[in-house]
mmCIF file of C-alpha atoms in Angstrom:
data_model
loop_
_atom_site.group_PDB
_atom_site.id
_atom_site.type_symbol
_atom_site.label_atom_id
_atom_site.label_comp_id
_atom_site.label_asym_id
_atom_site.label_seq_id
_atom_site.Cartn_x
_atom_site.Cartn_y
_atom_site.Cartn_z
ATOM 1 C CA UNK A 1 -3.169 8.815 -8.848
ATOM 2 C CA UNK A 2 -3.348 6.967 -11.912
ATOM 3 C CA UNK A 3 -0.578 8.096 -14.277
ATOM 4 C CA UNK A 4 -1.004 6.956 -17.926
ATOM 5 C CA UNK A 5 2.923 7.655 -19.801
ATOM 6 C CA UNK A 6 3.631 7.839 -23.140
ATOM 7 C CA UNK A 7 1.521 5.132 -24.182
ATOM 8 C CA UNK A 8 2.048 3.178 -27.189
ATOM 9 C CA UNK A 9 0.087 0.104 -28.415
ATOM 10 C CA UNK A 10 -0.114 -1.754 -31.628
ATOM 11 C CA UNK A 11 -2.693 -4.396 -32.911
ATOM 12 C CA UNK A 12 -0.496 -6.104 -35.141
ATOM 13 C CA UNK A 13 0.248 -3.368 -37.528
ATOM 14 C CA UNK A 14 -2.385 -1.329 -36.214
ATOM 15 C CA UNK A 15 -1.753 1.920 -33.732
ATOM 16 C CA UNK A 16 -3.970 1.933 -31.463
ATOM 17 C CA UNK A 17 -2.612 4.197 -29.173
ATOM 18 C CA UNK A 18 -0.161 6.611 -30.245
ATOM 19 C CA UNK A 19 1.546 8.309 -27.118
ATOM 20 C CA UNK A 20 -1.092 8.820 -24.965
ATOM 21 C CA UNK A 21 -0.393 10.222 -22.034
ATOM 22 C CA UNK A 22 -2.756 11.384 -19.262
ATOM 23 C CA UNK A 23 -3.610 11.412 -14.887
ATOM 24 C CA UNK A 24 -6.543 10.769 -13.099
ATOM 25 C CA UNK A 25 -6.912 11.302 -9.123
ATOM 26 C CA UNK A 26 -7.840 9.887 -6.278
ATOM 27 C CA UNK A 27 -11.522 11.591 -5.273
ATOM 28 C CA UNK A 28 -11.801 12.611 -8.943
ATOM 29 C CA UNK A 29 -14.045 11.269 -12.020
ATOM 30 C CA UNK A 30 -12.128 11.260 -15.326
ATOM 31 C CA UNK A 31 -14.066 11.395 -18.144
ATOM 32 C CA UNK A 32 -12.645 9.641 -21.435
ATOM 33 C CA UNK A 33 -14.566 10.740 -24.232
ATOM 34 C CA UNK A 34 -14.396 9.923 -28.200
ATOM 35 C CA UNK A 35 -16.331 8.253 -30.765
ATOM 36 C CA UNK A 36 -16.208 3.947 -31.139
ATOM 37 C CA UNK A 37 -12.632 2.939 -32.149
ATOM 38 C CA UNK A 38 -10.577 5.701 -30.792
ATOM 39 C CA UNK A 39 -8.644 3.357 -28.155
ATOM 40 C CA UNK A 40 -10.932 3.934 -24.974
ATOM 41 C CA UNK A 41 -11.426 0.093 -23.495
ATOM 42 C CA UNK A 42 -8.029 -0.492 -24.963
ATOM 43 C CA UNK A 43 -6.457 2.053 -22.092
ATOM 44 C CA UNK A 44 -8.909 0.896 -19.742
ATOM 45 C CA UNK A 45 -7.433 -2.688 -20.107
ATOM 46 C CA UNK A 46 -3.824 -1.738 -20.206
ATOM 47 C CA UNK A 47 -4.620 0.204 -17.008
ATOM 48 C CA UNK A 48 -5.751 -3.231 -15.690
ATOM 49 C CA UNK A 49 -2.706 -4.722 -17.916
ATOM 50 C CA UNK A 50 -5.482 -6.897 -19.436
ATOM 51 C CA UNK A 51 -3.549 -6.558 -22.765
ATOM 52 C CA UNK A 52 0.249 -5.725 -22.990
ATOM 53 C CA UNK A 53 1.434 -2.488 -23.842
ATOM 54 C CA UNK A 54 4.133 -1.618 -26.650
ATOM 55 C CA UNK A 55 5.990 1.076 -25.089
ATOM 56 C CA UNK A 56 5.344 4.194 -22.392
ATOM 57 C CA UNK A 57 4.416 3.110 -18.758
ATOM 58 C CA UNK A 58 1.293 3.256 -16.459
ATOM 59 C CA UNK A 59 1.976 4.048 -12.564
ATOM 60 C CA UNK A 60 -0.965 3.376 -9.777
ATOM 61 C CA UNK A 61 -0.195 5.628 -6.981
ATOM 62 C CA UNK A 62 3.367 5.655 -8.071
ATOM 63 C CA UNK A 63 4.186 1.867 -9.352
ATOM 64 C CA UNK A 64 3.051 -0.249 -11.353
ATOM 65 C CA UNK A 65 0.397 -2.713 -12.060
ATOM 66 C CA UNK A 66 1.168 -6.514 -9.903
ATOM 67 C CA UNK A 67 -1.104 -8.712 -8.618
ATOM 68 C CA UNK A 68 -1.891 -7.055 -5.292
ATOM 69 C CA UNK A 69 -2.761 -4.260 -7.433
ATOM 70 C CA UNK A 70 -6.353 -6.153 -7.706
ATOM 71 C CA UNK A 71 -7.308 -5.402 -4.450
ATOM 72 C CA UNK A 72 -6.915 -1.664 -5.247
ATOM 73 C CA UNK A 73 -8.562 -0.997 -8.718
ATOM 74 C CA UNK A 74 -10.981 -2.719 -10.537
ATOM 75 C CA UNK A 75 -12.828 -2.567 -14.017
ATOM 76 C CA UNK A 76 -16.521 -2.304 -14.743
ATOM 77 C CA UNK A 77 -16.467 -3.904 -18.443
ATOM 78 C CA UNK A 78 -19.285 -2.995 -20.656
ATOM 79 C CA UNK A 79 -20.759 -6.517 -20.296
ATOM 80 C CA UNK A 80 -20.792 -8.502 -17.415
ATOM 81 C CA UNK A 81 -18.673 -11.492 -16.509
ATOM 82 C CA UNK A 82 -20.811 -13.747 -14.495
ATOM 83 C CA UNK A 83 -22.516 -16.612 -15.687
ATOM 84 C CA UNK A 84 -26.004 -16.466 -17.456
ATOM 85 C CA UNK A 85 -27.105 -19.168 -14.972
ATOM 86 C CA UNK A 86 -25.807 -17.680 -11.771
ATOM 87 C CA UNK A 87 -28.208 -15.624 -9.850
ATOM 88 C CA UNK A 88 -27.124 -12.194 -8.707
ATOM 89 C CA UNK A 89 -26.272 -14.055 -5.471
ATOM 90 C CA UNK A 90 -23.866 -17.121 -6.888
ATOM 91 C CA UNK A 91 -22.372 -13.873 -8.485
ATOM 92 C CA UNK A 92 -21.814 -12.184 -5.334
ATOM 93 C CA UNK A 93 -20.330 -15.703 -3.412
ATOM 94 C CA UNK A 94 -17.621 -15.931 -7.250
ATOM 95 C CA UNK A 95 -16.585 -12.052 -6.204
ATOM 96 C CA UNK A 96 -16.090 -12.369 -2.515
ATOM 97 C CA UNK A 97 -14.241 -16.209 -3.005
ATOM 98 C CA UNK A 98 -11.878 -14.038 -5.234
ATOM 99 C CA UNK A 99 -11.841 -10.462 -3.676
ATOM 100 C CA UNK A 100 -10.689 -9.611 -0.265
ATOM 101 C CA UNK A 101 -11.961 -6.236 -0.749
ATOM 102 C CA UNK A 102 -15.387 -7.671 -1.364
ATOM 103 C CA UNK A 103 -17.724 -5.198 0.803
ATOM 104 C CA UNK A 104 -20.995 -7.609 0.947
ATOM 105 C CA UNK A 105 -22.517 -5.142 2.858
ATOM 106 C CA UNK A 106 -22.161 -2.535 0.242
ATOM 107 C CA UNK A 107 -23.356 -4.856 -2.308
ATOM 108 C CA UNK A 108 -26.816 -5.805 -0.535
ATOM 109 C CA UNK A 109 -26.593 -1.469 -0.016
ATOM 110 C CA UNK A 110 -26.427 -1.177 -4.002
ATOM 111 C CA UNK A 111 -29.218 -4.333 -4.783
ATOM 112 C CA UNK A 112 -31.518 -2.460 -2.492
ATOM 113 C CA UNK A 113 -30.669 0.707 -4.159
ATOM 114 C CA UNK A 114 -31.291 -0.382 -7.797
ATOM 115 C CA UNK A 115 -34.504 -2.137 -6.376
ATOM 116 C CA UNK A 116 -32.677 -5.514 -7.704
ATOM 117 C CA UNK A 117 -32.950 -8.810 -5.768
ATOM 118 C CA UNK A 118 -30.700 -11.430 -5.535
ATOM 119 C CA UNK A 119 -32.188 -14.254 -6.436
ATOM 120 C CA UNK A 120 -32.865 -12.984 -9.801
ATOM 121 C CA UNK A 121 -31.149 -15.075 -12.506
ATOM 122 C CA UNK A 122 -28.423 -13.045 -14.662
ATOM 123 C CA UNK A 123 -29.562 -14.596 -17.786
ATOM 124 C CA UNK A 124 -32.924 -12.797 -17.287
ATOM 125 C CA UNK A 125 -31.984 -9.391 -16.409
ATOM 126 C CA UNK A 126 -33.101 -6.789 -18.850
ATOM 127 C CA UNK A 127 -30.309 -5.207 -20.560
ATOM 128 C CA UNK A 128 -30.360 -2.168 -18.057
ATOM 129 C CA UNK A 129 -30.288 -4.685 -15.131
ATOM 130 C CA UNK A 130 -27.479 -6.288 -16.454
ATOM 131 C CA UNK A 131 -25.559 -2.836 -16.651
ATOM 132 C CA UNK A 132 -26.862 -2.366 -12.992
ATOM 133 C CA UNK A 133 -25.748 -5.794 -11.700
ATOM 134 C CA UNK A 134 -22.256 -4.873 -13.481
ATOM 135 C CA UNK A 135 -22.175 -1.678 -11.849
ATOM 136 C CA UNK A 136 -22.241 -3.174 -8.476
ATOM 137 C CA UNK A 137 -19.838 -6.005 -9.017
ATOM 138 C CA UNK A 138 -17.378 -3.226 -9.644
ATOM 139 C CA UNK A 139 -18.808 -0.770 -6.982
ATOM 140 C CA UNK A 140 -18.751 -2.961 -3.603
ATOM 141 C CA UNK A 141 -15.343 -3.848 -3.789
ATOM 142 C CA UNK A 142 -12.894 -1.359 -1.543
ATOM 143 C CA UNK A 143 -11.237 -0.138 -4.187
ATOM 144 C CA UNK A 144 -9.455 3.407 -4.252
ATOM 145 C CA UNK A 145 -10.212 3.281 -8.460
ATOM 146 C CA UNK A 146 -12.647 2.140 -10.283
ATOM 147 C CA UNK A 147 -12.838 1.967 -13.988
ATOM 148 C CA UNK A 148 -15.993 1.696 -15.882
ATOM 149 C CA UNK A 149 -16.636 1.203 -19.556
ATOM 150 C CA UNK A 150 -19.657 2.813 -20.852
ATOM 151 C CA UNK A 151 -21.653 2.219 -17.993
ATOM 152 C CA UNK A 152 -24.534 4.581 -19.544
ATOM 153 C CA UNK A 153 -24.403 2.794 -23.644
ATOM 154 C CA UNK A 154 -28.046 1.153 -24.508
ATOM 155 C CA UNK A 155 -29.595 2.073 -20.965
ATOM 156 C CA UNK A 156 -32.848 3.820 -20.528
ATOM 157 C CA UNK A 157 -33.161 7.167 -19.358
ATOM 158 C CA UNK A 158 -34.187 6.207 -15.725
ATOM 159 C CA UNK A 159 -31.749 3.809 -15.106
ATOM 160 C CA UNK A 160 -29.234 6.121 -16.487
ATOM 161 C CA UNK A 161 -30.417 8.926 -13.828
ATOM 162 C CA UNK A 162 -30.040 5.925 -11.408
ATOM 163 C CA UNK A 163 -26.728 5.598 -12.405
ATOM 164 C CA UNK A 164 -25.582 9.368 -12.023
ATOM 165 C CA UNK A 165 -27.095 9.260 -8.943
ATOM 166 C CA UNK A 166 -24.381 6.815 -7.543
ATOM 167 C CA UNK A 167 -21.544 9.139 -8.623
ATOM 168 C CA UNK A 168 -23.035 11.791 -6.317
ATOM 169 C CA UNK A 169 -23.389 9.219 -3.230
ATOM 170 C CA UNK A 170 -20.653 8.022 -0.444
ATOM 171 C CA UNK A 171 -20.766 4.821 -3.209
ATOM 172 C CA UNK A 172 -18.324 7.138 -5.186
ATOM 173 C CA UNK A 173 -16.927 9.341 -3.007
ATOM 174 C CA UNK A 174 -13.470 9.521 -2.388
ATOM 175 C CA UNK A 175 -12.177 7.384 -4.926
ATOM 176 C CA UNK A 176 -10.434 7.937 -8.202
ATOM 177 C CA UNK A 177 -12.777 6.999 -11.205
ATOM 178 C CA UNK A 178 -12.262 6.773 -14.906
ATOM 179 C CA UNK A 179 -15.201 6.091 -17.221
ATOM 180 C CA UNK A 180 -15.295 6.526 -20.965
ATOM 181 C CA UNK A 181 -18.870 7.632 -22.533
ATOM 182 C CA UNK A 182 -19.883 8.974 -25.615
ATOM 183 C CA UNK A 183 -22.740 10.070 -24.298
ATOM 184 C CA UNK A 184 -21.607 13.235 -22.232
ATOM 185 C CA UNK A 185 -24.717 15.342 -21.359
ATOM 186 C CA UNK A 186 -25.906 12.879 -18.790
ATOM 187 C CA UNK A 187 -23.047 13.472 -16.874
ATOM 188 C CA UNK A 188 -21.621 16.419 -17.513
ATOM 189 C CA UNK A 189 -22.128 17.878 -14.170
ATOM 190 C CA UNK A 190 -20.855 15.103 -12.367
ATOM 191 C CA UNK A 191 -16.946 15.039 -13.900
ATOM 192 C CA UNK A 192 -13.769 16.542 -13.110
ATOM 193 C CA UNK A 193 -12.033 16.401 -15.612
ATOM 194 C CA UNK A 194 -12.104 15.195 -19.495
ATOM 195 C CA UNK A 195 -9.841 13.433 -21.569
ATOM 196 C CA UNK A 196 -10.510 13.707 -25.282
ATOM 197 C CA UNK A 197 -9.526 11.068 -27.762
ATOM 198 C CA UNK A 198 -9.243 10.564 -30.833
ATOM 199 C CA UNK A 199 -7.545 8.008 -33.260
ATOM 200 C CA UNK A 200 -5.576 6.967 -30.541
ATOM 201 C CA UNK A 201 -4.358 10.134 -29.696
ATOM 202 C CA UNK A 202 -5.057 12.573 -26.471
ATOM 203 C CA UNK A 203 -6.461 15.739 -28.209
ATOM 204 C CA UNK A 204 -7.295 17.456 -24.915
ATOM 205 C CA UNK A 205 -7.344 17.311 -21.521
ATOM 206 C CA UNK A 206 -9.121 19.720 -19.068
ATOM 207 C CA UNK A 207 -11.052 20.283 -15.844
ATOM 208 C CA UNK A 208 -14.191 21.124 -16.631
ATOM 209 C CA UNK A 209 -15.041 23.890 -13.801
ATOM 210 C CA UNK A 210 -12.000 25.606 -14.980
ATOM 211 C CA UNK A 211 -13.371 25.515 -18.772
ATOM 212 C CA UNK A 212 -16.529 26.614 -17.840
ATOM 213 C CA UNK A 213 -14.809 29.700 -15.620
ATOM 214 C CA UNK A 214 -12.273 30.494 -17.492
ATOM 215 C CA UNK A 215 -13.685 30.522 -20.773
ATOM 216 C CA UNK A 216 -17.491 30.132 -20.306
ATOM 217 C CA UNK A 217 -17.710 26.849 -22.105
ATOM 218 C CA UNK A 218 -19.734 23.467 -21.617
ATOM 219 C CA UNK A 219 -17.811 20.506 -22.099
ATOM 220 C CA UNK A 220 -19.899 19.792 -25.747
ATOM 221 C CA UNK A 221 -18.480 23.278 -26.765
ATOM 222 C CA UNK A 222 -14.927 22.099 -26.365
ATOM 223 C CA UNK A 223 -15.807 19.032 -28.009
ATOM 224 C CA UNK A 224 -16.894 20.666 -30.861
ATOM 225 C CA UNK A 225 -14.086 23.413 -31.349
ATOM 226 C CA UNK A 226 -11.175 20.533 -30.756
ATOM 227 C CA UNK A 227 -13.066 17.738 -33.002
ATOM 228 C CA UNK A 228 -14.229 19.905 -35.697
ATOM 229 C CA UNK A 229 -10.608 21.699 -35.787
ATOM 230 C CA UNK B 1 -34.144 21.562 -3.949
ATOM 231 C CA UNK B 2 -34.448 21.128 -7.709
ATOM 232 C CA UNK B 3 -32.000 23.197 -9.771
ATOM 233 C CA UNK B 4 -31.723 23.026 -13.311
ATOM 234 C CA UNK B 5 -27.984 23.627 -14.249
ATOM 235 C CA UNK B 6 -26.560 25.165 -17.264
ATOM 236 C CA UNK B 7 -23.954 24.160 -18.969
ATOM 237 C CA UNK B 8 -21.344 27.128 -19.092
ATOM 238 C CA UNK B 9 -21.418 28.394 -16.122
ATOM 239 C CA UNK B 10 -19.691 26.716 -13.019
ATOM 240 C CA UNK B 11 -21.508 24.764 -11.013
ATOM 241 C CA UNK B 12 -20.392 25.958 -7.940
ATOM 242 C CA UNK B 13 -21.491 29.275 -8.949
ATOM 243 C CA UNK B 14 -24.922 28.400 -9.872
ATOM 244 C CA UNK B 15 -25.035 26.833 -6.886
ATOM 245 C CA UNK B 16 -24.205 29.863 -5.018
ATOM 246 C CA UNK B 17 -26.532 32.147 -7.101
ATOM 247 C CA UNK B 18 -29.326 28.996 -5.735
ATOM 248 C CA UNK B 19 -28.356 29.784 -2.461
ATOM 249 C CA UNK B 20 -28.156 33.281 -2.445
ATOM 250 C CA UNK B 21 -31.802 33.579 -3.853
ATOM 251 C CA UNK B 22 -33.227 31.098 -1.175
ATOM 252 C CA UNK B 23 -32.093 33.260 1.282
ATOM 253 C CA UNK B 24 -33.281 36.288 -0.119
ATOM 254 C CA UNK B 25 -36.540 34.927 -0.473
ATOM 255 C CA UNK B 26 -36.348 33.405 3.110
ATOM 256 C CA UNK B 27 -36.617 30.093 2.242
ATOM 257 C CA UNK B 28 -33.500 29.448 4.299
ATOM 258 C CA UNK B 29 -33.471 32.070 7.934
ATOM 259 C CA UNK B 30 -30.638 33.325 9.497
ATOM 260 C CA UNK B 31 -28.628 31.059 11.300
ATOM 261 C CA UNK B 32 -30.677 27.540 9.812
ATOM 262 C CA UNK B 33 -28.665 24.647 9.347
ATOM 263 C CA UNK B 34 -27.483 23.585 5.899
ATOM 264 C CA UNK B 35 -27.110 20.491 4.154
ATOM 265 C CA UNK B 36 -23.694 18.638 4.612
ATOM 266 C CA UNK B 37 -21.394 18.816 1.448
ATOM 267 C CA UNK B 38 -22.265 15.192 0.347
ATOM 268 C CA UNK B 39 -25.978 15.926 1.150
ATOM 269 C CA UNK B 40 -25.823 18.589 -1.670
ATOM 270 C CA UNK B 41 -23.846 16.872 -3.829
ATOM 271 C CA UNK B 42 -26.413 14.262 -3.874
ATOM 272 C CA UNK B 43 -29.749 16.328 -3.988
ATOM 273 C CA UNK B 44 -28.720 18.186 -6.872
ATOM 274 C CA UNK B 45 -27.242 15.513 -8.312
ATOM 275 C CA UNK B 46 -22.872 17.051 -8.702
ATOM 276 C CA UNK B 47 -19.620 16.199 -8.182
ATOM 277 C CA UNK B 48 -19.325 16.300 -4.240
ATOM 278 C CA UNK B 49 -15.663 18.264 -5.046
ATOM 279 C CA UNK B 50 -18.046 20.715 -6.467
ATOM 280 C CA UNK B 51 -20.378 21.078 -3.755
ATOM 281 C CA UNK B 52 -17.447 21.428 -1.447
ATOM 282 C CA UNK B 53 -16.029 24.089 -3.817
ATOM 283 C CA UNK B 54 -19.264 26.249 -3.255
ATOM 284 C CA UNK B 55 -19.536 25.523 0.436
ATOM 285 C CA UNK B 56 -15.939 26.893 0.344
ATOM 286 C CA UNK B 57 -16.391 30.019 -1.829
ATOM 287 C CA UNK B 58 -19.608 31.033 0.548
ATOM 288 C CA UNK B 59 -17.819 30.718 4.084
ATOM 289 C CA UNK B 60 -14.687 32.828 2.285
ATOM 290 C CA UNK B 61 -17.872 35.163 1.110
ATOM 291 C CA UNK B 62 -19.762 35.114 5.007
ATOM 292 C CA UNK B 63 -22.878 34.019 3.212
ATOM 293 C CA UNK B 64 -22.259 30.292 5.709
ATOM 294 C CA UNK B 65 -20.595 29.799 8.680
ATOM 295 C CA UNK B 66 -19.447 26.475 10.301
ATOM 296 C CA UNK B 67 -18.295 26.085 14.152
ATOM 297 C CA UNK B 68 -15.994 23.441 14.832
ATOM 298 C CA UNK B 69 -17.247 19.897 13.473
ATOM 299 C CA UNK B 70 -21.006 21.185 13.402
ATOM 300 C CA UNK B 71 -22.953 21.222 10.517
ATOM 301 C CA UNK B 72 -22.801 24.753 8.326
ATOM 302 C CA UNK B 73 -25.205 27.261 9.267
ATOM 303 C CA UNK B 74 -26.950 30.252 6.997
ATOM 304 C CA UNK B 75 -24.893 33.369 8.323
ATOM 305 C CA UNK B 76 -27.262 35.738 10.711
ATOM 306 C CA UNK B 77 -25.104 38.983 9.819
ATOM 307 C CA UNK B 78 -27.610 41.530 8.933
ATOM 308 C CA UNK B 79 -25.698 43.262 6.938
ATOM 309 C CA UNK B 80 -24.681 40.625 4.333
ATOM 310 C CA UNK B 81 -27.940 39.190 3.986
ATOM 311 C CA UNK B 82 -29.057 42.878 3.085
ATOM 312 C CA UNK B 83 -26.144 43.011 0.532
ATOM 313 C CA UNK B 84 -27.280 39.304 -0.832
ATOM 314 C CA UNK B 85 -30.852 40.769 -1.675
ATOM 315 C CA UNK B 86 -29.618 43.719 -2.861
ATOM 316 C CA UNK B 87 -27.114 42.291 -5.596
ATOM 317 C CA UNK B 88 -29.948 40.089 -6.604
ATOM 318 C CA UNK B 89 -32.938 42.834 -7.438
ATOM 319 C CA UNK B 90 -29.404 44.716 -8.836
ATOM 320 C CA UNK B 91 -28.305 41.761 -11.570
ATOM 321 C CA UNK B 92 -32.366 41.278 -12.638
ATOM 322 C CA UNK B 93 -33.138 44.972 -12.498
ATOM 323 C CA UNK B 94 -29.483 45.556 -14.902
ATOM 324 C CA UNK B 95 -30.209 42.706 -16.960
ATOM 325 C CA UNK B 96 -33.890 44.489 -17.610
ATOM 326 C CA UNK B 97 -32.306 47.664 -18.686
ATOM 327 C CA UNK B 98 -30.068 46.156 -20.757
ATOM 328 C CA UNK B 99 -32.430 44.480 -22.398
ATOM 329 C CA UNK B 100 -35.136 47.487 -22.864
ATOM 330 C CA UNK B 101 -32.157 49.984 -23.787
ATOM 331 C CA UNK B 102 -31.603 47.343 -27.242
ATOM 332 C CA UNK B 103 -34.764 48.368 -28.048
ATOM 333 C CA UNK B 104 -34.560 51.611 -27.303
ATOM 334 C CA UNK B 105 -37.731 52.154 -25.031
ATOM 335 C CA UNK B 106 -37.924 55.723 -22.903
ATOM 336 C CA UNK B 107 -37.371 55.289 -19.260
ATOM 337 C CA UNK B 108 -41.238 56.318 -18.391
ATOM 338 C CA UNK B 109 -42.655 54.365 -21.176
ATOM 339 C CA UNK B 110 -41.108 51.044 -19.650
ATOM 340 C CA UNK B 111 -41.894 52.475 -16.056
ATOM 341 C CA UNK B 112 -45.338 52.093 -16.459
ATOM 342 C CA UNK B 113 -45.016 48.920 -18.055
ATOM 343 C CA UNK B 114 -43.460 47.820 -14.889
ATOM 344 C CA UNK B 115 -45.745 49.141 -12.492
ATOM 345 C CA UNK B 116 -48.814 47.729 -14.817
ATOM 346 C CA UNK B 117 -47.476 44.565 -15.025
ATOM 347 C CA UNK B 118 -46.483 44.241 -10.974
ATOM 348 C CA UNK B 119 -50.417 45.169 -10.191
ATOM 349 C CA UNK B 120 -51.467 42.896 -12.703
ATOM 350 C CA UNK B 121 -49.624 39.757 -11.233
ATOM 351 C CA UNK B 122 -50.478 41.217 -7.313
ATOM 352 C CA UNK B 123 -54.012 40.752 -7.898
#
């Protein structure tokens, strides 16, 4: 479990995060939702403790973040790392020189999936491609949580079906995930549970079975009630 | 299988109203095999804890059965698969009354409209 504590953190004078506080588990996807600016990729990086923290604490599976902790998480940024000039297979040699949990067999699984090949030059991916390539960087590493940052924004509508259909293969399965959209109606059949920001602040936080059982609402209708409020 | 889900109920019990009409129409026999949790999950593109929530909610309900580490079966009770194809033609035949009562039309009147209708599409 990923345990997110009383989370405070400032850009210079600036709040960014104001107390949030929030879990996400193993064989679960957690959904962070809000609008640009609300503090998303900036608890997605002090989950990776990419940027320091002011106060509060985040635990991974009970302690926190160190350098081993690589092998066990990882974070799908919204734009890719690599090189323009590598191809998708100097990309894959950088990730397994630097990953022990590099699962090259997973990764060829994933190229074939997305109909990608490997020699194809990163610089000349399409936008969508890119996101694809991304995705699997992140993906065939044996990681118990991944962490993806709008892995739908700018995409067309089949690659974004391609997409959902990896969090409903043995690609996801198992693991804990946390991705942040704005975009929920893609996916809102595929989460467990949503955390709702806003201004830096955790608004909500529910399962989104139980809303749906308990109270016979989609995930957009409790978006509306709690951000119109 | 291609379901289109809405977005207030559960899943998992859409998914079990999807399964309880295939077998009422006898697209899936007594006793056939099933797909595996993560086989569903997949083809109808949801959350595998979700497919696994239905799978569990329809082996509690005898609709599925599973023997040891073999793959779930449709259930070949008789008597539940009766009951499944009753509650269906129950739900569509309430929600018809329901809907024919707001307006108030006599039983006979929307009778024949039935039976009219039904030889209309038979032939």
């Amino acid at each position: 479990m990923i345990e997110i504590k009383n989370v405070t953190k400032k850009f210079g004078r600036k709040k960014v995060l104001k107390d949030v506080s929030f879990t996400a588990k193993k064989g679960e996807i957690t959904c962070l939702i809000g609008i640009n600016g609300v503090g998303k990729t900036t608890i997605m990086k002090a989950i990776m403790a990419l940027t320091p923290i002011n106060s509060g604490e985040i635990l991974i599976d009970g302690e926190k973040i160190h350098k081993g902790s690589y092998e066990k998480i990882t974070f799908i940024p919204d734009t890719i790392t690599m090189l323009p000039q590598m191809q998708i297979r100097d990309a894959f040699v950088f990730m397994a020189d630097f990953y022990d949990c590099w699962n090259q067999g997973r990764a060829t699984e994933l190229l074939q999936f997305f109909k990608l090949k490997e020699t194809d030059r990163i610089s000349e991916l399409s936008k969508g491609n890119t996101a694809k390539v991304n995705l699997i960087l992140g993906l065939a590493m044996d990681v118990d949580y991944v962490l993806m940052d709008e892995p739908f924004s700018g995409i067309d509508i089949f690659s974004r079906e391609q997409i959902a259909d990896v969090f409903t293969s043995h690609l996801i399965e198992d693991r804990g995930v946390i991705i942040t959209t704005h975009e929920i109606n893609d996916i809102e059949h595929l989460i467990d549970k949503v955390v709702l920001l806003d201004n830096g602040v955790v608004l909500k936080e529910f399962d989104a079975e139980e809303v749906r059982e308990k109270e016979g609402k989609s995930v957009i209708d409790v978006m509306r009630e709690v951000y119109k409020a | 299988m291609d379901v289109k889900f809405n977005n207030r109920d559960p899943v998992y019990v859409q998914v079990i109203r999807q399964f309880k009409e295939q077998i009422a129409t006898g697209y899936f026999e007594p006793g056939q095999e099933i797909p595996s949790r993560r086989e569903l999950a997949n083809q109808l593109k949801i959350n595998p804890n979700t497919a696994q929530r239905a799978y569990k909610e329809m082996e509690e309900q005898g609709l599925i059965f599973t023997e040891g580490k073999l793959p779930s079966r449709i259930t070949k009770d008789e008597q539940v698969l009766k009951m499944v194809r009753e509650e269906l033609i129950l739900e569509a035949v309430d929600t018809f009354v329901h809907s024919v009562r707001s307006i108030n039309v006599p039983v006979q009147e929307a009778l024949n409209l039935v039976k009219n209708k039904y030889d209309r599409e038979m032939n």
